[in-house]
PDB file of C-alpha atoms in Angstrom:
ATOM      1  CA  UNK X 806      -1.297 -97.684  61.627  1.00  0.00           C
ATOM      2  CA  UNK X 807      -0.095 -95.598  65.046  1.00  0.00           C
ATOM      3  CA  UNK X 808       3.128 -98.025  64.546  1.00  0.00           C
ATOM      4  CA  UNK X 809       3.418 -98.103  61.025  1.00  0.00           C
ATOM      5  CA  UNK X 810       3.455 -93.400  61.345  1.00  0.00           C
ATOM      6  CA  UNK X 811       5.651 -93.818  64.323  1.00  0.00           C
ATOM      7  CA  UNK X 812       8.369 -96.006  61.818  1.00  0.00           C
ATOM      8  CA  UNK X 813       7.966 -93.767  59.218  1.00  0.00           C
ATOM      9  CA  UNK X 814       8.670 -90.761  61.433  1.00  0.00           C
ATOM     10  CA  UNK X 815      11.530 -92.757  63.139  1.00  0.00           C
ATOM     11  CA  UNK X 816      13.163 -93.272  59.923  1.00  0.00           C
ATOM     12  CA  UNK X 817      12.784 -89.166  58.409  1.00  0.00           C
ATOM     13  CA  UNK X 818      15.054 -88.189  61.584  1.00  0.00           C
ATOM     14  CA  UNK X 819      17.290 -90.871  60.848  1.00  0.00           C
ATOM     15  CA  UNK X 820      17.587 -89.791  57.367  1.00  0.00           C
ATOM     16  CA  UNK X 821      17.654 -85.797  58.299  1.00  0.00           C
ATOM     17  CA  UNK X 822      20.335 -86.131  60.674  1.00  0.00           C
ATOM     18  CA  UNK X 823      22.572 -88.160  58.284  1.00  0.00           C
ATOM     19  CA  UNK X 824      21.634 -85.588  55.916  1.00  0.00           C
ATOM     20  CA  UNK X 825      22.898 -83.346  58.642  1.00  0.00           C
ATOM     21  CA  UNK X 826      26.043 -85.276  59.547  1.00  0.00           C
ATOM     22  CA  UNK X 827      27.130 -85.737  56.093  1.00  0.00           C
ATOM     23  CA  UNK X 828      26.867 -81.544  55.431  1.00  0.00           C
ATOM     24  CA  UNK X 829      28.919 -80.695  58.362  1.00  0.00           C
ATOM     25  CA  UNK X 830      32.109 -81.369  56.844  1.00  0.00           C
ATOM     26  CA  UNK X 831      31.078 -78.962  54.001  1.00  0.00           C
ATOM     27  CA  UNK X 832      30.108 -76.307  56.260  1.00  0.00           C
ATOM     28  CA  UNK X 833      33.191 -76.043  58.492  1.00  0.00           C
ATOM     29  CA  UNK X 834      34.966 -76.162  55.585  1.00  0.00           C
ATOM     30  CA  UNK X 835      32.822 -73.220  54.338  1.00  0.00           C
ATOM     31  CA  UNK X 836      33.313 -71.639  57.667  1.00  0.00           C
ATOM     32  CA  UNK X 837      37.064 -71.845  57.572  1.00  0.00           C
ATOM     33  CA  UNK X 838      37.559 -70.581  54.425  1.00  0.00           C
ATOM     34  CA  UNK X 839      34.878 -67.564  54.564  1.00  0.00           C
ATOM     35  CA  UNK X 840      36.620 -67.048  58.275  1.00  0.00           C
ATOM     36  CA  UNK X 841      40.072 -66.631  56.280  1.00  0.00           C
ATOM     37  CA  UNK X 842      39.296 -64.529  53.339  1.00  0.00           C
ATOM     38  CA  UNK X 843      37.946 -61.493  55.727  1.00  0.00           C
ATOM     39  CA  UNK X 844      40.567 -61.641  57.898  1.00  0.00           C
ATOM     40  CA  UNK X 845      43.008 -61.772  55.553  1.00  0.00           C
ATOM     41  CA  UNK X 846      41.294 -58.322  54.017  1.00  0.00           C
ATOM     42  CA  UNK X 847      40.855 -56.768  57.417  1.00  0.00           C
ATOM     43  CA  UNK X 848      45.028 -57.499  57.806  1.00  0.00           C
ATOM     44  CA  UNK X 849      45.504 -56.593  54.318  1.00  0.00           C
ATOM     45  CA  UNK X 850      43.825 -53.114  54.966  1.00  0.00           C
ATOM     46  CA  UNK X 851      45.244 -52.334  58.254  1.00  0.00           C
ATOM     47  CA  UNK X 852      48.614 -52.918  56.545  1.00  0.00           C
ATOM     48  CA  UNK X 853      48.474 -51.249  53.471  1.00  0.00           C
ATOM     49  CA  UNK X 854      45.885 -48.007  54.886  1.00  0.00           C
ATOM     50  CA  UNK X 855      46.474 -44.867  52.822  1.00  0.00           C
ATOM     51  CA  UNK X 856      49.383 -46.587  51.010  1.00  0.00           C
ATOM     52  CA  UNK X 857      47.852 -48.470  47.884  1.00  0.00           C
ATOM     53  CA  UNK X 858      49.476 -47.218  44.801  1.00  0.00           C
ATOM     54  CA  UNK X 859      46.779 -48.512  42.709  1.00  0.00           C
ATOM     55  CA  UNK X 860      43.449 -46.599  44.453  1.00  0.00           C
ATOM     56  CA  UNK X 861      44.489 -45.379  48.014  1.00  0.00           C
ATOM     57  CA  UNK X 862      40.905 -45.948  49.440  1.00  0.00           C
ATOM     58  CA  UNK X 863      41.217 -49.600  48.262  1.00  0.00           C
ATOM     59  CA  UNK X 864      42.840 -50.537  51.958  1.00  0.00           C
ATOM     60  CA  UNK X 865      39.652 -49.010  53.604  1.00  0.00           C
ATOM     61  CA  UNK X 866      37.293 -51.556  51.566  1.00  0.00           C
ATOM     62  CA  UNK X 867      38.619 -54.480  52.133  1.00  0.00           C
ATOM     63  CA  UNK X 868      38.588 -53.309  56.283  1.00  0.00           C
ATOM     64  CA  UNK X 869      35.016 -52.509  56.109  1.00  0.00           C
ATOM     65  CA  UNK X 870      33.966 -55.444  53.424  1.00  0.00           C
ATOM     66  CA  UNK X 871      36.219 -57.984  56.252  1.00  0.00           C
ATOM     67  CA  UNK X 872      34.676 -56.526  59.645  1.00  0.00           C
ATOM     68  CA  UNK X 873      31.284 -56.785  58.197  1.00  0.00           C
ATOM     69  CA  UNK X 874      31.627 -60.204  57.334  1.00  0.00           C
ATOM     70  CA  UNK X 875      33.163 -60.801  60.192  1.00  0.00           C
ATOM     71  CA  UNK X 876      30.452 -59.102  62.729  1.00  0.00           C
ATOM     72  CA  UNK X 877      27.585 -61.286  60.344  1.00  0.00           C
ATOM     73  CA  UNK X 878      29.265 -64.331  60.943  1.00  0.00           C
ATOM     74  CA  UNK X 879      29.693 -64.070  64.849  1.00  0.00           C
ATOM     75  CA  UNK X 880      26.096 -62.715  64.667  1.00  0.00           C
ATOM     76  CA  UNK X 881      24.949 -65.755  62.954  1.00  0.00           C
ATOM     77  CA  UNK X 882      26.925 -67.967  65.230  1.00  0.00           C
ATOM     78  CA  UNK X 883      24.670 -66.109  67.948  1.00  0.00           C
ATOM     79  CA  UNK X 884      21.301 -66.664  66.602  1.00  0.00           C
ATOM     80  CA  UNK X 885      21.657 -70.401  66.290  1.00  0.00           C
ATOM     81  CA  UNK X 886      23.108 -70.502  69.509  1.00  0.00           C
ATOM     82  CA  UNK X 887      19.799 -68.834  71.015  1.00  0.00           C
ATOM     83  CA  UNK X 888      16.224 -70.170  71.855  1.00  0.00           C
ATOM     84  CA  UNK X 889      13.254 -68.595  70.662  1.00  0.00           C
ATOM     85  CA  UNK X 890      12.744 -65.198  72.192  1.00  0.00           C
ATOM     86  CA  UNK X 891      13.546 -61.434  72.628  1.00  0.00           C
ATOM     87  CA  UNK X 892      17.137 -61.876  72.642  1.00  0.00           C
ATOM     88  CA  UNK X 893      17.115 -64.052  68.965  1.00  0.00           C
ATOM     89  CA  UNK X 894      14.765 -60.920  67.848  1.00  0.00           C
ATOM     90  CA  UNK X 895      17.340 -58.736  68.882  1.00  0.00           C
ATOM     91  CA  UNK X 896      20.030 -60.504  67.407  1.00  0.00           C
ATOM     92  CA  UNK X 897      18.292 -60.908  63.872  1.00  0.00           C
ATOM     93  CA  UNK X 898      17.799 -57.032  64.289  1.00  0.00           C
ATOM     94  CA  UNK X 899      21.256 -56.278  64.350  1.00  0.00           C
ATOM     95  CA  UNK X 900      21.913 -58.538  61.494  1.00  0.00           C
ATOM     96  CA  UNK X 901      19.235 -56.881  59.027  1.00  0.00           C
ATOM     97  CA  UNK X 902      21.223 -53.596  60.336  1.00  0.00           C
ATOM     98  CA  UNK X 903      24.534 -54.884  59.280  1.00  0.00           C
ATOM     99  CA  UNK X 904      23.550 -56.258  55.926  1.00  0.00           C
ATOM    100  CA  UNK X 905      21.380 -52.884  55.291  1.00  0.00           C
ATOM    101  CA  UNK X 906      24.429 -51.297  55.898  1.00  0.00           C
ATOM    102  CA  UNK X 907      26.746 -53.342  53.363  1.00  0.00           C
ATOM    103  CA  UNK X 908      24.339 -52.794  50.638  1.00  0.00           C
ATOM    104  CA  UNK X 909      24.226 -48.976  50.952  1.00  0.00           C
ATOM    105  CA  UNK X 910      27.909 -49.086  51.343  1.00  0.00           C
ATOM    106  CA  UNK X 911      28.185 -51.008  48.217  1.00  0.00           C
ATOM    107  CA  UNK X 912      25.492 -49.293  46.549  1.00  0.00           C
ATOM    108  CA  UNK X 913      27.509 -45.550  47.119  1.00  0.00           C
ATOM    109  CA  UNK X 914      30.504 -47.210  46.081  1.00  0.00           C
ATOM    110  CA  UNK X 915      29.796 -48.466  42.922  1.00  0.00           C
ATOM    111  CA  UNK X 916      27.736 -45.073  42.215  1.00  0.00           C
ATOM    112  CA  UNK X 917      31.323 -43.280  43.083  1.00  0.00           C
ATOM    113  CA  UNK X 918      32.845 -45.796  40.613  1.00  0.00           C
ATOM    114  CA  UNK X 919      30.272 -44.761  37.607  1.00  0.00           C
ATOM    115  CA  UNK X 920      30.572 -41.695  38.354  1.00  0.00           C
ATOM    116  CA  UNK X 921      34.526 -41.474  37.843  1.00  0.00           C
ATOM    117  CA  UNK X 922      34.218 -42.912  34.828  1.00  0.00           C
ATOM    118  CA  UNK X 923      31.121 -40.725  33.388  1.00  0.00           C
ATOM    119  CA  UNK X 924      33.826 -38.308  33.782  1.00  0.00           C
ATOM    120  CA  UNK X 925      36.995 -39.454  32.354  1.00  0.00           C
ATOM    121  CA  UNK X 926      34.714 -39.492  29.005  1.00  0.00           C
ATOM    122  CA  UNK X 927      34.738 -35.987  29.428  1.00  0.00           C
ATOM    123  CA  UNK X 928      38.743 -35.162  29.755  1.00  0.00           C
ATOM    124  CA  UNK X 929      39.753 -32.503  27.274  1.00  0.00           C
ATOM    125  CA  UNK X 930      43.333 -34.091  26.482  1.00  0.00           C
ATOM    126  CA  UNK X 931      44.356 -33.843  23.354  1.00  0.00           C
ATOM    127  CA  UNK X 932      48.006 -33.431  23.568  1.00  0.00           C
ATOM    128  CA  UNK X 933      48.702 -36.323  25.934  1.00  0.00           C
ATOM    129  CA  UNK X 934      46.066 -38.424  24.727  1.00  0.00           C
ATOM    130  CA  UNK X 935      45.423 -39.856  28.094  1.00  0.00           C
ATOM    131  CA  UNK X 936      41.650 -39.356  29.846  1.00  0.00           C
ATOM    132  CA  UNK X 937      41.473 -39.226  33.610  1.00  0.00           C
ATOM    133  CA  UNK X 938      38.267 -39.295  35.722  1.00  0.00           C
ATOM    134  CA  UNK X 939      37.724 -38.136  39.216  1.00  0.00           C
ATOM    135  CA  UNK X 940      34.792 -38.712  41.681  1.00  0.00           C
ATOM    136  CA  UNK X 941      34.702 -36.981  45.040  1.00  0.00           C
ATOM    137  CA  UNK X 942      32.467 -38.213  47.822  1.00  0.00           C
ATOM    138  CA  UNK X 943      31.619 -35.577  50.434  1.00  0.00           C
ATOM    139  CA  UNK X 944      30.954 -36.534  54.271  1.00  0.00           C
ATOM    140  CA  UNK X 945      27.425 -35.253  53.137  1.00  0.00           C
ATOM    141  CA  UNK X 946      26.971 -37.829  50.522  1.00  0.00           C
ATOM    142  CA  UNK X 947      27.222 -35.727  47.448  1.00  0.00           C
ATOM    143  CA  UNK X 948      29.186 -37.066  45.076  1.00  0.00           C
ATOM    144  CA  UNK X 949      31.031 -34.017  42.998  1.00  0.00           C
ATOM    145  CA  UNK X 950      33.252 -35.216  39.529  1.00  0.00           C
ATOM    146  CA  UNK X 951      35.881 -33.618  37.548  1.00  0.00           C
ATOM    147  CA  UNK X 952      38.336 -34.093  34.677  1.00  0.00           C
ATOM    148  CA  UNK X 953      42.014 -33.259  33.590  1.00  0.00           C
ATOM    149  CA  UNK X 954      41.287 -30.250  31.095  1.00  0.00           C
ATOM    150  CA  UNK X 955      44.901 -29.782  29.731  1.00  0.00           C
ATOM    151  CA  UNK X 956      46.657 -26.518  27.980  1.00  0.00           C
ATOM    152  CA  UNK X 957      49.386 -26.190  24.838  1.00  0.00           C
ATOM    153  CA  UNK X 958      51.437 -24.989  27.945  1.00  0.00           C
ATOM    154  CA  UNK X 959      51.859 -27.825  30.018  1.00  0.00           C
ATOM    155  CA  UNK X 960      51.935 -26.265  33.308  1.00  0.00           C
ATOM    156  CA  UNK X 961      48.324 -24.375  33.200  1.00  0.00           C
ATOM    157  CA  UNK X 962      46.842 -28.206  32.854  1.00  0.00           C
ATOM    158  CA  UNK X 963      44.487 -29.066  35.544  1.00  0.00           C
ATOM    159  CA  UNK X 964      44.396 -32.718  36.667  1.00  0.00           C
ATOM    160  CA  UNK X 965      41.138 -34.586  37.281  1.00  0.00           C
ATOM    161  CA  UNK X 966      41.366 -34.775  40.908  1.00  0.00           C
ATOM    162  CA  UNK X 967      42.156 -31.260  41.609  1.00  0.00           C
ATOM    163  CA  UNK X 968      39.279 -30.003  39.328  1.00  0.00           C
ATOM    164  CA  UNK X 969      36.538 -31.891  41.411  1.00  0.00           C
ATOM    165  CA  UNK X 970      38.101 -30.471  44.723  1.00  0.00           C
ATOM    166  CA  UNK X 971      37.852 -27.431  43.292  1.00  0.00           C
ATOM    167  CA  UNK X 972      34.064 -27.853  42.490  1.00  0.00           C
ATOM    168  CA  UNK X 973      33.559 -29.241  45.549  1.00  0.00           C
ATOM    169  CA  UNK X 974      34.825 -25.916  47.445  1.00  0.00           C
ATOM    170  CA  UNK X 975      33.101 -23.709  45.538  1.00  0.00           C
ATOM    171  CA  UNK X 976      29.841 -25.515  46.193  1.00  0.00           C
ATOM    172  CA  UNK X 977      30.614 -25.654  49.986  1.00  0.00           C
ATOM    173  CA  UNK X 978      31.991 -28.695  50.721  1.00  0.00           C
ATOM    174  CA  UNK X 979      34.723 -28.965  53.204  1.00  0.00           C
ATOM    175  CA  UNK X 980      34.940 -32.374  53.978  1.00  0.00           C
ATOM    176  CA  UNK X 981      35.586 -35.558  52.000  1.00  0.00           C
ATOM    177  CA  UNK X 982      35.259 -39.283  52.863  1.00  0.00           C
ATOM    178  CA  UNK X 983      36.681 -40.908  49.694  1.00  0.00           C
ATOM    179  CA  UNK X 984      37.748 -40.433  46.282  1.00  0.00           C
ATOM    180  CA  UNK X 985      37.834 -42.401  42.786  1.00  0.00           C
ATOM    181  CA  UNK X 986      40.410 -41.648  40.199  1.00  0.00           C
ATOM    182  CA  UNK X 987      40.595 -43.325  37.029  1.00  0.00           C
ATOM    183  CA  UNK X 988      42.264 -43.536  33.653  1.00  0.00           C
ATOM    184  CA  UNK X 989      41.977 -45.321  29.957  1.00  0.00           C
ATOM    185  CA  UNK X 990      44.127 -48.222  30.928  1.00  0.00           C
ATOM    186  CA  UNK X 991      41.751 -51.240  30.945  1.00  0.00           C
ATOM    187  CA  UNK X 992      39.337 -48.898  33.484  1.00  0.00           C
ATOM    188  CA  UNK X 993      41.904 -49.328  35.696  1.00  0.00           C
ATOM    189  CA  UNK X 994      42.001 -47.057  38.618  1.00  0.00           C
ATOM    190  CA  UNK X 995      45.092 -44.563  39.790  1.00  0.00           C
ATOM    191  CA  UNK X 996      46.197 -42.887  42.592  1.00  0.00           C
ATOM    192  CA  UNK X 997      46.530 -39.142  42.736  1.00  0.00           C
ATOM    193  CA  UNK X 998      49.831 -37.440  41.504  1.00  0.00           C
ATOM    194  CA  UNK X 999      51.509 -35.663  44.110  1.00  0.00           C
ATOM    195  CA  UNK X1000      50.330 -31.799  43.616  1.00  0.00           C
ATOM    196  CA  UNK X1001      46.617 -33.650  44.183  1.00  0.00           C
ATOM    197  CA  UNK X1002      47.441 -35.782  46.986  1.00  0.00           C
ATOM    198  CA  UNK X1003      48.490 -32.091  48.946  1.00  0.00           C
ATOM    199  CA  UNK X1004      45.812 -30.366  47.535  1.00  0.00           C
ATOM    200  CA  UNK X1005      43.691 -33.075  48.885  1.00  0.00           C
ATOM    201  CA  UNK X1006      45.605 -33.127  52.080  1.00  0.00           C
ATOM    202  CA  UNK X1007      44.624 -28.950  52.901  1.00  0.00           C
TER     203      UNK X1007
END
């Protein structure tokens, strides 16, 4: 029987490692590929920073989304590379930290995003027939929205992103880490105009 347990065990490592051999193709593939989407968005940011005409913060998510998948990757690279101990502790510490952090990121993001468009529902626009939504996120974490409210004379009208900067001064806020502007088009999202972009700018 002692032979007979010994075979049987012999023959589940054989099995698990040609298990194991036959995935490793698959993962380095996996590896490669995951390894060449985030740098390519960590390049993509660094280029374009401050200069996407579509969403100008766009360039600062795809650096952050890039380095953090990046930093859990080399993290997880660590770990496996590590025996039991305080070191693989610390290691799995930092990456609960880092994928705590992605999720609040994420989380504040997409509450920016639903926020914008709460507010483009809200436009008064009835000469130009086209809605815009702005969502301001302070360094504080308040999120503060506005709306383009527009006027028979065309110059008095007020465009979305200058109305929640406006809020957002007269509640106290003096510093801002992103913004969210959007319009009607398929939810698709626009940059400011340019009388925003240097109101933003002061």
């Amino acid at each position: 029987s002692n032979w007979t347990l010994a075979f049987s065990e012999q023959s589940l490592e054989m099995e698990t490692e040609e298990r194991t051999a036959s995935r490793k193709p698959f993962i380095v593939l996996l590896n490669l590929v995951a390894w060449i989407i985030l740098i390519t968005a960590v390049v993509l940011g660094a280029i374009h920073v401050n200069e996407c005409p579509i969403q100008p913060q766009i360039p600062i998510y795809l650096i952050i989304i890039g380095g953090s998948g990046m930093i859990l990757l080399m993290l997880a690279y660590w770990k496996n590379s590590l025996d039991e101990g305080v070191w693989k502790v610390r290691c799995l510490l930092c990456i609960l930290c880092v994928v705590i952090f992605s999720i609040v990121w994420f989380l504040t993001v997409a509450e920016l995003v639903a926020k914008c468009l709460q507010a483009r529902d809200m436009a008064y626009c009835p000469y130009s027939q086209f809605p815009v939504g702005a969502a301001i996120l302070t360094s504080g974490g308040t999120i503060i929205t506005g709306c383009n409210v527009e006027n028979a004379s065309y110059g008095l009208t007020v465009c979305a992103e200058r109305t929640a900067i406006q809020r957002a001064i007269a509640e106290g806020h003096r510093s801002f880490t992103a913004i969210a502007v959007t319009c009607d088009i398929k939810d698709s999202f626009v940059g400011p105009c340019g009388a925003c972009r240097q109101v933003l700018m002061e």
